PDB file of C-alpha atoms in Angstrom:
ATOM      1  CA  UNK A 257     -65.306  -0.004  11.521  1.00 78.00           C
ATOM      2  CA  UNK A 258     -65.436   0.336   7.760  1.00 85.00           C
ATOM      3  CA  UNK A 259     -63.773   3.757   7.976  1.00 86.00           C
ATOM      4  CA  UNK A 260     -60.960   2.225  10.070  1.00 83.00           C
ATOM      5  CA  UNK A 261     -60.369  -0.458   7.435  1.00 87.00           C
ATOM      6  CA  UNK A 262     -60.357   2.155   4.659  1.00 90.00           C
ATOM      7  CA  UNK A 263     -57.869   4.305   6.599  1.00 89.00           C
ATOM      8  CA  UNK A 264     -55.668   1.255   7.304  1.00 89.00           C
ATOM      9  CA  UNK A 265     -55.777   0.272   3.630  1.00 90.00           C
ATOM     10  CA  UNK A 266     -54.872   3.802   2.568  1.00 91.00           C
ATOM     11  CA  UNK A 267     -52.014   3.900   5.085  1.00 91.00           C
ATOM     12  CA  UNK A 268     -50.670   0.580   3.777  1.00 90.00           C
ATOM     13  CA  UNK A 269     -50.983   1.875   0.218  1.00 92.00           C
ATOM     14  CA  UNK A 270     -49.132   5.089   1.100  1.00 93.00           C
ATOM     15  CA  UNK A 271     -46.486   3.101   2.984  1.00 93.00           C
ATOM     16  CA  UNK A 272     -46.030   0.813  -0.025  1.00 92.00           C
ATOM     17  CA  UNK A 273     -45.639   3.777  -2.380  1.00 94.00           C
ATOM     18  CA  UNK A 274     -43.133   5.418  -0.006  1.00 95.00           C
ATOM     19  CA  UNK A 275     -41.102   2.199   0.265  1.00 94.00           C
ATOM     20  CA  UNK A 276     -41.068   1.783  -3.521  1.00 95.00           C
ATOM     21  CA  UNK A 277     -39.940   5.415  -3.889  1.00 94.00           C
ATOM     22  CA  UNK A 278     -37.154   4.920  -1.346  1.00 94.00           C
ATOM     23  CA  UNK A 279     -36.064   1.713  -3.126  1.00 92.00           C
ATOM     24  CA  UNK A 280     -35.899   3.509  -6.486  1.00 92.00           C
ATOM     25  CA  UNK A 281     -33.859   6.338  -4.947  1.00 92.00           C
ATOM     26  CA  UNK A 282     -31.447   3.828  -3.392  1.00 90.00           C
ATOM     27  CA  UNK A 283     -30.990   2.086  -6.749  1.00 88.00           C
ATOM     28  CA  UNK A 284     -30.387   5.429  -8.472  1.00 91.00           C
ATOM     29  CA  UNK A 285     -27.913   6.425  -5.780  1.00 92.00           C
ATOM     30  CA  UNK A 286     -26.103   3.117  -6.159  1.00 90.00           C
ATOM     31  CA  UNK A 287     -25.681   3.643  -9.901  1.00 88.00           C
ATOM     32  CA  UNK A 288     -24.372   7.171  -9.258  1.00 90.00           C
ATOM     33  CA  UNK A 289     -21.893   5.823  -6.713  1.00 91.00           C
ATOM     34  CA  UNK A 290     -20.757   3.083  -9.136  1.00 90.00           C
ATOM     35  CA  UNK A 291     -20.222   5.686 -11.881  1.00 90.00           C
ATOM     36  CA  UNK A 292     -18.249   7.874  -9.481  1.00 90.00           C
ATOM     37  CA  UNK A 293     -16.153   4.887  -8.397  1.00 90.00           C
ATOM     38  CA  UNK A 294     -15.357   4.022 -12.025  1.00 90.00           C
ATOM     39  CA  UNK A 295     -14.448   7.630 -12.779  1.00 90.00           C
ATOM     40  CA  UNK A 296     -12.138   7.892  -9.766  1.00 87.00           C
ATOM     41  CA  UNK A 297     -10.546   4.541 -10.569  1.00 86.00           C
ATOM     42  CA  UNK A 298      -9.824   5.565 -14.167  1.00 88.00           C
ATOM     43  CA  UNK A 299      -8.537   8.963 -13.110  1.00 89.00           C
ATOM     44  CA  UNK A 300      -6.178   7.718 -10.404  1.00 88.00           C
ATOM     45  CA  UNK A 301      -5.142   4.384 -11.919  1.00 88.00           C
ATOM     46  CA  UNK A 302      -1.822   5.723 -13.335  1.00 88.00           C
ATOM     47  CA  UNK A 303      -0.959   7.333  -9.999  1.00 90.00           C
ATOM     48  CA  UNK A 304      -1.832   4.152  -8.138  1.00 87.00           C
ATOM     49  CA  UNK A 305       0.323   2.099 -10.515  1.00 89.00           C
ATOM     50  CA  UNK A 306       3.268   4.478 -10.056  1.00 91.00           C
ATOM     51  CA  UNK A 307       2.843   4.412  -6.296  1.00 91.00           C
ATOM     52  CA  UNK A 308       2.654   0.610  -6.340  1.00 92.00           C
ATOM     53  CA  UNK A 309       5.880   0.460  -8.355  1.00 94.00           C
ATOM     54  CA  UNK A 310       7.561   2.823  -5.889  1.00 94.00           C
ATOM     55  CA  UNK A 311       6.458   0.670  -2.973  1.00 93.00           C
ATOM     56  CA  UNK A 312       7.772  -2.468  -4.686  1.00 94.00           C
ATOM     57  CA  UNK A 313      11.131  -0.764  -5.343  1.00 93.00           C
ATOM     58  CA  UNK A 314      11.330   0.353  -1.735  1.00 92.00           C
ATOM     59  CA  UNK A 315      10.524  -3.153  -0.557  1.00 92.00           C
ATOM     60  CA  UNK A 316      13.241  -4.608  -2.806  1.00 91.00           C
ATOM     61  CA  UNK A 317      15.732  -2.076  -1.419  1.00 91.00           C
ATOM     62  CA  UNK A 318      14.740  -3.016   2.115  1.00 91.00           C
ATOM     63  CA  UNK A 319      15.220  -6.691   1.292  1.00 90.00           C
ATOM     64  CA  UNK A 320      18.721  -5.932  -0.017  1.00 88.00           C
ATOM     65  CA  UNK A 321      19.463  -3.908   3.100  1.00 91.00           C
ATOM     66  CA  UNK A 322      18.104  -6.709   5.262  1.00 91.00           C
ATOM     67  CA  UNK A 323      20.521  -9.165   3.614  1.00 89.00           C
ATOM     68  CA  UNK A 324      23.450  -6.871   4.354  1.00 90.00           C
ATOM     69  CA  UNK A 325      22.335  -6.405   7.961  1.00 92.00           C
ATOM     70  CA  UNK A 326      21.895 -10.149   8.418  1.00 91.00           C
ATOM     71  CA  UNK A 327      25.384 -10.926   7.095  1.00 91.00           C
ATOM     72  CA  UNK A 328      26.887  -8.163   9.260  1.00 92.00           C
ATOM     73  CA  UNK A 329      25.052  -9.531  12.270  1.00 92.00           C
ATOM     74  CA  UNK A 330      26.394 -13.036  11.609  1.00 92.00           C
ATOM     75  CA  UNK A 331      29.932 -11.726  11.270  1.00 92.00           C
ATOM     76  CA  UNK A 332      29.666  -9.602  14.417  1.00 91.00           C
ATOM     77  CA  UNK A 333      28.214 -12.520  16.383  1.00 91.00           C
ATOM     78  CA  UNK A 334      31.016 -14.767  15.167  1.00 90.00           C
ATOM     79  CA  UNK A 335      33.670 -12.221  16.183  1.00 87.00           C
ATOM     80  CA  UNK A 336      32.089 -11.747  19.623  1.00 87.00           C
ATOM     81  CA  UNK A 337      32.003 -15.495  20.184  1.00 86.00           C
ATOM     82  CA  UNK A 338      35.669 -15.775  19.205  1.00 84.00           C
ATOM     83  CA  UNK A 339      36.563 -12.875  21.511  1.00 81.00           C
ATOM     84  CA  UNK A 340      34.751 -14.314  24.512  1.00 81.00           C
ATOM     85  CA  UNK A 341      36.110 -17.836  23.911  1.00 80.00           C
ATOM     86  CA  UNK A 342      39.662 -16.438  23.798  1.00 68.00           C
ATOM     87  CA  UNK A 343      38.999 -14.475  26.951  1.00 66.00           C
ATOM     88  CA  UNK A 344      37.612 -17.549  28.701  1.00 64.00           C
ATOM     89  CA  UNK A 345      40.663 -19.596  27.670  1.00 61.00           C
ATOM     90  CA  UNK A 346      43.056 -16.883  28.912  1.00 61.00           C
ATOM     91  CA  UNK A 347      41.253 -16.711  32.255  1.00 61.00           C
ATOM     92  CA  UNK A 348      41.564 -20.451  32.737  1.00 62.00           C
ATOM     93  CA  UNK A 349      45.324 -20.328  32.069  1.00 59.00           C
ATOM     94  CA  UNK A 350      45.961 -17.863  34.887  1.00 54.00           C
TER      95      UNK A 350
END
């Protein structure tokens, strides 16, 4: 009985030491990952900024193109409506 308690105590002690070791390794790994993240961010920040500017320029160009398409669509719709109204009026005359 006493030997069982001693073995259980030793197992809990070993488990505690293993958990503390794993926790320390996780904290060390987290600091390494944070350092790597900072390094990558500093290294690629200019490229990301240039890419972001390119995307914004492309979006502005698409907005301009969208305005042109919208005005063309309005004009085309207006012309089609005029055409079909004239056609309807001509049909009623005959």
